[in-house]
PDB file of C-alpha atoms in Angstrom:
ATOM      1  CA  UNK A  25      19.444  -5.774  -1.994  1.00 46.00           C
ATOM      2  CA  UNK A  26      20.246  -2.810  -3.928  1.00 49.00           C
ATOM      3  CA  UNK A  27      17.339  -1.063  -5.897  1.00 53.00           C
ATOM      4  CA  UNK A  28      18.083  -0.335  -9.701  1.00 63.00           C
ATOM      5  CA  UNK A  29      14.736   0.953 -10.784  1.00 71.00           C
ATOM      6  CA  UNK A  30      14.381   4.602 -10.313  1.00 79.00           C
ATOM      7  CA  UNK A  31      12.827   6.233  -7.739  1.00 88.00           C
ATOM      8  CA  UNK A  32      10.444   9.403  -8.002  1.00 94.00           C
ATOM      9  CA  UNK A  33      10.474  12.791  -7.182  1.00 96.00           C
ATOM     10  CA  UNK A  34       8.945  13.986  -3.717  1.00 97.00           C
ATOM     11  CA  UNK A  35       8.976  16.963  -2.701  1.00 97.00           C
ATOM     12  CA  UNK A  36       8.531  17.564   1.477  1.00 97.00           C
ATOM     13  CA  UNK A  37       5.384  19.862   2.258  1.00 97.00           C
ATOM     14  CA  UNK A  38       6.326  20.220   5.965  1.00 97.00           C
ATOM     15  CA  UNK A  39       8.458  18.342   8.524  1.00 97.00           C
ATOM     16  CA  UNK A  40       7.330  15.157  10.267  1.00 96.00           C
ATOM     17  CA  UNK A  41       6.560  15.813  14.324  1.00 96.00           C
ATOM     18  CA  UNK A  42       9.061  13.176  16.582  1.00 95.00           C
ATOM     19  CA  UNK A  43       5.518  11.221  16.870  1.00 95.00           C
ATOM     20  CA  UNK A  44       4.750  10.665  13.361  1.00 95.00           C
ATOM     21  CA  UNK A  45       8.212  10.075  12.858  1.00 92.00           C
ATOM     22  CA  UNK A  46       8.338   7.106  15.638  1.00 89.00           C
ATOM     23  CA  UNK A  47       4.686   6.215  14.474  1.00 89.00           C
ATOM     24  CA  UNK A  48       6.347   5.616  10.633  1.00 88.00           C
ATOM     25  CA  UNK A  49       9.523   3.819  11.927  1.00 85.00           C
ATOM     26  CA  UNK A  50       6.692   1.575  14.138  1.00 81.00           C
ATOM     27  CA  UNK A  51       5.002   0.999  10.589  1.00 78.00           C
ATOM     28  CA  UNK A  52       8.278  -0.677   9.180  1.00 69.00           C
ATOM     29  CA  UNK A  53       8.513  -2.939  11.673  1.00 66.00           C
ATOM     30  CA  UNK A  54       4.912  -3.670  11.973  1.00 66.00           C
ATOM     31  CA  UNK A  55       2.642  -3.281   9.345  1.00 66.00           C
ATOM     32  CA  UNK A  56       1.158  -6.505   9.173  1.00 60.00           C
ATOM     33  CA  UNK A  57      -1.114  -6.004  12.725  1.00 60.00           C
ATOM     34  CA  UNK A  58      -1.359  -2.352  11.511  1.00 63.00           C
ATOM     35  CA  UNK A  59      -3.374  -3.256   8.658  1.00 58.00           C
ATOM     36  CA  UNK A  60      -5.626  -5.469  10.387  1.00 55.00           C
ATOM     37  CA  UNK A  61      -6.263  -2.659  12.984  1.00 57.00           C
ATOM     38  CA  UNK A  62      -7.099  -0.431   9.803  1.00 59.00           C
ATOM     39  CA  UNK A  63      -8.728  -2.842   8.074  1.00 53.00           C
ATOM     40  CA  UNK A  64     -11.317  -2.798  10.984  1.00 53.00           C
ATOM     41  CA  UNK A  65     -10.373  -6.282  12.746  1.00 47.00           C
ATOM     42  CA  UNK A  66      -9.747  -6.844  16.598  1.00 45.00           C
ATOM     43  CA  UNK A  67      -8.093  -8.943  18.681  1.00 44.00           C
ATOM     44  CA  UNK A  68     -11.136 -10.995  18.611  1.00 44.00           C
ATOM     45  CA  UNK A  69     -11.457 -10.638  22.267  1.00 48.00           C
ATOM     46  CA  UNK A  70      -8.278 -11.845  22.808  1.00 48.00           C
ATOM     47  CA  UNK A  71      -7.190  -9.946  26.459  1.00 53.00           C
ATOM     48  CA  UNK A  72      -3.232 -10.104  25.640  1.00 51.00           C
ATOM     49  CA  UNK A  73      -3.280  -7.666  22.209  1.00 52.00           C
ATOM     50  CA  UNK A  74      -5.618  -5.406  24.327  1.00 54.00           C
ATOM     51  CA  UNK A  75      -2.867  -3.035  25.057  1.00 59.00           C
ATOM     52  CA  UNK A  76      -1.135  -3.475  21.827  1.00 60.00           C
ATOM     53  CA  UNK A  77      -4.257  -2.795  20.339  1.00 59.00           C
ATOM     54  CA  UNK A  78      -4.470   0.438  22.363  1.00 64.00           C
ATOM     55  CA  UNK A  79      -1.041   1.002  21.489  1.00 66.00           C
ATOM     56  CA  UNK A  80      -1.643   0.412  17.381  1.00 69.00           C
ATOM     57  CA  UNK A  81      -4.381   2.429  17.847  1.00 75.00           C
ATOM     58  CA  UNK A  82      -2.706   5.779  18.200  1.00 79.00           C
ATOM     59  CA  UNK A  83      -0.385   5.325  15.686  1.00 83.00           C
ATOM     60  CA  UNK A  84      -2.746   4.994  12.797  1.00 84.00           C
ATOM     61  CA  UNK A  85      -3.551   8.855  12.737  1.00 88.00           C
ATOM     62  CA  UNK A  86      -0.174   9.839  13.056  1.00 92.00           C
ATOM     63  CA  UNK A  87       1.479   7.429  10.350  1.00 90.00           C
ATOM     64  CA  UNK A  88      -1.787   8.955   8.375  1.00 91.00           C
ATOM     65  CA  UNK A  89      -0.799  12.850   8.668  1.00 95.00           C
ATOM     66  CA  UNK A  90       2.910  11.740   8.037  1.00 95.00           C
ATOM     67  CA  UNK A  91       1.716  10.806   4.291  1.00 94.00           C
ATOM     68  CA  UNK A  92       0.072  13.936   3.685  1.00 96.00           C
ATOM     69  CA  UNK A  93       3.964  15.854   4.218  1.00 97.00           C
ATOM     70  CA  UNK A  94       5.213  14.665   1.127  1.00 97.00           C
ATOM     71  CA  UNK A  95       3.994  15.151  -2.830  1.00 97.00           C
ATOM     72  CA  UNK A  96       4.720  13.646  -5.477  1.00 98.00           C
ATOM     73  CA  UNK A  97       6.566  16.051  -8.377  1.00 98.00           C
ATOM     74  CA  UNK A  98       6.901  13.468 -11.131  1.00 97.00           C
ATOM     75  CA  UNK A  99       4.327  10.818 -13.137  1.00 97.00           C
ATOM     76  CA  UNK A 100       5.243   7.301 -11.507  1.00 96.00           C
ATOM     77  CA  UNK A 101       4.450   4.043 -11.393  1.00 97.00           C
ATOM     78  CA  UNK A 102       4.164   1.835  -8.256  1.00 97.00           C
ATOM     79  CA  UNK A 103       3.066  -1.651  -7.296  1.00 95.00           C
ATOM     80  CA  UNK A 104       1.190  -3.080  -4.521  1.00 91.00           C
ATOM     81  CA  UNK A 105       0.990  -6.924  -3.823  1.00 88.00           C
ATOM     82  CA  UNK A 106      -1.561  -7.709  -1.431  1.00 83.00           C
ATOM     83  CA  UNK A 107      -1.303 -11.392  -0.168  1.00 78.00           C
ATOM     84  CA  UNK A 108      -5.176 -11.126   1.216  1.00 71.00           C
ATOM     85  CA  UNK A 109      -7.103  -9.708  -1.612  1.00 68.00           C
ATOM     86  CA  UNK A 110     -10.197  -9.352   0.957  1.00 64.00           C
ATOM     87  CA  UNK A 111      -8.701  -6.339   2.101  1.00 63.00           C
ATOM     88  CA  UNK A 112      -8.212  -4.346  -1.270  1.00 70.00           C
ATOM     89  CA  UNK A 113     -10.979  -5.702  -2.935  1.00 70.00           C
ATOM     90  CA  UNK A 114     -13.919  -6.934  -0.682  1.00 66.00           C
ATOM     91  CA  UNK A 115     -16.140  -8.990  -1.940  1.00 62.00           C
ATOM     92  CA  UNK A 116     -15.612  -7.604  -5.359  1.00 72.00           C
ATOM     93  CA  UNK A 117     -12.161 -10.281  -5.735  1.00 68.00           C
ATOM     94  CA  UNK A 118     -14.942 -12.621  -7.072  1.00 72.00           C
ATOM     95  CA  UNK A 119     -16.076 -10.502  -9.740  1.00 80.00           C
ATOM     96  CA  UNK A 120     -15.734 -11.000 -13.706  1.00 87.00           C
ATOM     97  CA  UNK A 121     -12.593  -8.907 -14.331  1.00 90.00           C
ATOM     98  CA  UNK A 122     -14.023  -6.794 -17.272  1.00 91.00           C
ATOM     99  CA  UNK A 123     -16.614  -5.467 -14.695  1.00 90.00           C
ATOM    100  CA  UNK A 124     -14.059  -4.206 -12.477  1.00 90.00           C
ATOM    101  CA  UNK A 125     -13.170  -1.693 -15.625  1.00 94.00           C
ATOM    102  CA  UNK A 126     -13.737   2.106 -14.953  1.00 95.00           C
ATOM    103  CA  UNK A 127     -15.039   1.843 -11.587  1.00 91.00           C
ATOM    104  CA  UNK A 128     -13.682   4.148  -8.818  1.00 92.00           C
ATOM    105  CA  UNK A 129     -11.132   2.224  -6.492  1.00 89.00           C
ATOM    106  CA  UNK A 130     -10.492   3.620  -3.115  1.00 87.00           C
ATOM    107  CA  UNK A 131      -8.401   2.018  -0.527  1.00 81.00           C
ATOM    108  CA  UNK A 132     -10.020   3.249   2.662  1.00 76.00           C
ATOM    109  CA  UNK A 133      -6.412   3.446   4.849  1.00 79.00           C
ATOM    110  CA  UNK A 134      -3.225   4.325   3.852  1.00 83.00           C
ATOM    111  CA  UNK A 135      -1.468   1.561   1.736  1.00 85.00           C
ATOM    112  CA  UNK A 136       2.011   0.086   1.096  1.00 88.00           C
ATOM    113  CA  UNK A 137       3.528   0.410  -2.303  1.00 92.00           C
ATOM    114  CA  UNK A 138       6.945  -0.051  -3.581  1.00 93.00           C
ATOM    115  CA  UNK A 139       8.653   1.143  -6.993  1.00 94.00           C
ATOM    116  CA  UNK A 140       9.933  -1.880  -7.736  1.00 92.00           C
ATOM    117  CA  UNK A 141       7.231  -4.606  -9.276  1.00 92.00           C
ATOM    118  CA  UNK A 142       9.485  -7.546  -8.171  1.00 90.00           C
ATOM    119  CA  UNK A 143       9.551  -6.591  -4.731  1.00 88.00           C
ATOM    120  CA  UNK A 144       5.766  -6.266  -4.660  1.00 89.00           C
ATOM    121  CA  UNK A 145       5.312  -9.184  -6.333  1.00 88.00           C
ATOM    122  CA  UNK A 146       7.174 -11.337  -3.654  1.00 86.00           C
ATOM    123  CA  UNK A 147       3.882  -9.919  -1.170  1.00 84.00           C
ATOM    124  CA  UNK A 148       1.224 -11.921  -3.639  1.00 81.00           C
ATOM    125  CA  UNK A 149       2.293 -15.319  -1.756  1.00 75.00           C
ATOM    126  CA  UNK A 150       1.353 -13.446   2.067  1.00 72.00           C
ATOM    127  CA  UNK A 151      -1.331 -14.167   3.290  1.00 67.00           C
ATOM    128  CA  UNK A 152      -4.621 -16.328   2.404  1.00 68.00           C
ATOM    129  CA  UNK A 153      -3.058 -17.130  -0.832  1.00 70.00           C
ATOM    130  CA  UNK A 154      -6.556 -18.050  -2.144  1.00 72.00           C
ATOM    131  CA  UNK A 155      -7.663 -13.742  -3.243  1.00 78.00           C
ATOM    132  CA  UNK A 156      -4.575 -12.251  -3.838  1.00 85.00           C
ATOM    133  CA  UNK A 157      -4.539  -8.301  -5.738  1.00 88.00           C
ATOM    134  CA  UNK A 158      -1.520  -7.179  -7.960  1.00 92.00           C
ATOM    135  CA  UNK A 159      -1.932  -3.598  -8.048  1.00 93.00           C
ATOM    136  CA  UNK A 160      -0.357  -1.353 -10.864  1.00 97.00           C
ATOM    137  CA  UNK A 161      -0.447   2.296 -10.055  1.00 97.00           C
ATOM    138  CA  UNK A 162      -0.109   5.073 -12.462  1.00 97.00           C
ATOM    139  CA  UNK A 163       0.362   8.036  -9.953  1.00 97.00           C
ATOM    140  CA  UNK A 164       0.350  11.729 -11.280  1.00 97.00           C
ATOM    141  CA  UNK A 165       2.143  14.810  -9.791  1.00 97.00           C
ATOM    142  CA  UNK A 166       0.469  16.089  -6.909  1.00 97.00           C
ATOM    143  CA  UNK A 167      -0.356  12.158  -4.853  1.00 97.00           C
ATOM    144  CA  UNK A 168      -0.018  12.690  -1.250  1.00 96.00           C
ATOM    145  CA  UNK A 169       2.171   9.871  -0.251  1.00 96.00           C
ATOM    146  CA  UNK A 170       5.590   9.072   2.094  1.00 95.00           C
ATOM    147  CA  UNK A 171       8.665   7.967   0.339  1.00 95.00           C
ATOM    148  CA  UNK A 172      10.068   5.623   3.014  1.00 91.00           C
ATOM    149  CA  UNK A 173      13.530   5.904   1.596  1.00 89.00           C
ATOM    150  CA  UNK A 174      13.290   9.984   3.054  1.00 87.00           C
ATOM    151  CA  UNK A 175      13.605   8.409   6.573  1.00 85.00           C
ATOM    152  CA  UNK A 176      17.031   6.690   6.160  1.00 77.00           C
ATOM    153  CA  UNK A 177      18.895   3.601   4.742  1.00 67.00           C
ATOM    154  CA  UNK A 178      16.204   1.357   6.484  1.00 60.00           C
ATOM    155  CA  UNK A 179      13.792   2.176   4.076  1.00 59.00           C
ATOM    156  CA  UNK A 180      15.594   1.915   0.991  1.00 58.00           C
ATOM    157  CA  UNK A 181      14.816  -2.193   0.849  1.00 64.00           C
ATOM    158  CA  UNK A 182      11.930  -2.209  -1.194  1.00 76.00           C
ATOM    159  CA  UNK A 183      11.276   1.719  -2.486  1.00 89.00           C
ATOM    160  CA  UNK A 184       8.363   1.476  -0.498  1.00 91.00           C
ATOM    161  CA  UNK A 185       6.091   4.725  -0.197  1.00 94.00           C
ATOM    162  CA  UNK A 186       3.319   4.291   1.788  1.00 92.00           C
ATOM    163  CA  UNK A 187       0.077   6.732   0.111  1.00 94.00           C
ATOM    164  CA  UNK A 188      -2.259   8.352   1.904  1.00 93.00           C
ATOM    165  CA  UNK A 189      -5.841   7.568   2.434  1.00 87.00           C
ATOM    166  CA  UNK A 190      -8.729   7.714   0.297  1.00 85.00           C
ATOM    167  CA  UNK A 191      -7.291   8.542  -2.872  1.00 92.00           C
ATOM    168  CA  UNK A 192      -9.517   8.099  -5.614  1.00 93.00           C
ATOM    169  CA  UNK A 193      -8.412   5.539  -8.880  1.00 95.00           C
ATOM    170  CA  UNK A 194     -10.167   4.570 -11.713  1.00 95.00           C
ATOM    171  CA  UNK A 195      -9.526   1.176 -12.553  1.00 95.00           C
ATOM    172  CA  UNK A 196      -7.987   1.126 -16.270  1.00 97.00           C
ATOM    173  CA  UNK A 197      -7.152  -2.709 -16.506  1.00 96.00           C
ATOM    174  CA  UNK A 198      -8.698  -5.870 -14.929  1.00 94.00           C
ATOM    175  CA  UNK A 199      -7.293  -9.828 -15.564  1.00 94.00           C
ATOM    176  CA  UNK A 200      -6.904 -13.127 -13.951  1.00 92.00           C
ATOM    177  CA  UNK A 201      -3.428 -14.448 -13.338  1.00 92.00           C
ATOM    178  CA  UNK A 202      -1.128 -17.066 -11.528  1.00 88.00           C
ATOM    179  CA  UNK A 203       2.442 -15.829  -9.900  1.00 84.00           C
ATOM    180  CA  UNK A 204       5.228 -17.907 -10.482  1.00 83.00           C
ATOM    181  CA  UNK A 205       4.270 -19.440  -7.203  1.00 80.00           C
ATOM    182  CA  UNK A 206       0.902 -20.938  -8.741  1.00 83.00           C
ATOM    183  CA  UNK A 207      -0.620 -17.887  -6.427  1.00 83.00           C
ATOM    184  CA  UNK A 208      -3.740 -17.348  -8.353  1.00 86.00           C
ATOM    185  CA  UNK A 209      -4.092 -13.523  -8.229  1.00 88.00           C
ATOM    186  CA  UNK A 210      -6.627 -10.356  -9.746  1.00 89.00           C
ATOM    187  CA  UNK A 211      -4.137  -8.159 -11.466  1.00 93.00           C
ATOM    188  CA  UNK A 212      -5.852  -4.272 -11.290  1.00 93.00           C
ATOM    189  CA  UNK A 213      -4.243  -1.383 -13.217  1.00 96.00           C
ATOM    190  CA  UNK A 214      -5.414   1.807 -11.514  1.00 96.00           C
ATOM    191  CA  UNK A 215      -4.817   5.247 -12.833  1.00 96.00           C
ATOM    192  CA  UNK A 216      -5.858   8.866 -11.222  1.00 93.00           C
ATOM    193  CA  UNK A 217      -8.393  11.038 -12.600  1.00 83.00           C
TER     194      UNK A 217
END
């Protein structure tokens, strides 16, 4: 798949240590169990993912400090579909839309986004199905986030950058719609401060 939207300008604040870098490359492959772990679930118990939980565990800080090494030098846009709306929104998935408007929105982990809406799109039918989250993203200069393309041809798929924790939105835009899929989803336009 070759990418024709264009990507934005990074600039690199510092290196990434041979950890963060492995940490990032364990990210791509996966994310899905790393954003449980984040997300605050377990194995339930479960005695086989205890040393893959152990494991998960230590990368979360490092794939965290790798998106603080890289800043955003341009206005962008980027687009986050979340398949299980629970973990974006909460309990707050079920509210009127209009109410959502110009509240603060803070992801509390760092969170996959791509520059290209059709790729993120394609994520709205992971998951539950049932509380899926479109999220539009108007970045400014200065968002702490990773470029995945930076680390190599691997990462180049979806224009994925991956931004840092606790950044603070406000939400511009809130309405109800249905993917292509019939994947009824909350469509949330964020903008920073």
């Amino acid at each position: 798949m070759h990418m024709t939207v264009p990507w934005p300008k990074f600039e690199k604040l510092v290196d990434l240590t041979a950890e963060e870098s492995e940490a990032v490359h364990s990210y791509a492959a996966e994310s899905p169990r790393l954003h449980h772990l984040m997300q605050g679930r377990d194995a339930m118990g479960c005695p086989a993912f205890e040393s893959e939980l152990a494991e998960d565990s230590r990368l979360l800080p490092l794939i965290t400090s790798a998106t603080r090494k890289w800043r955003l030098l341009e206005d962008a846009v980027l687009y986050a579909g979340i398949g299980n709306g629970y973990a974006a929104m909460g309990s707050l998935w079920h509210s009127e839309p209009n109410r959502l408007v110009d509240l603060t929105y803070r992801y509390g982990g760092f969170f996959s986004t791509s520059v290209d809406q059709q790729a993120a799109l394609r994520f709205l039918e992971a998951g539950d199905k049932r509380h899926s989250v479109f999220l539009t993203i108007r970045a400014r200069p200065g968002l702490l986030a990773l470029p995945m393309w930076a680390l190599g041809p691997n990462g180049r798929f979806e224009g994925e950058v991956i931004v840092s924790p606790a950044v603070d939105f406000r939400v511009a835009g809130a309405l109800r719609k249905e993917a292509e899929g019939g994947t009824p989803f909350l469509d949330l336009e964020l903008e920073m401060p």
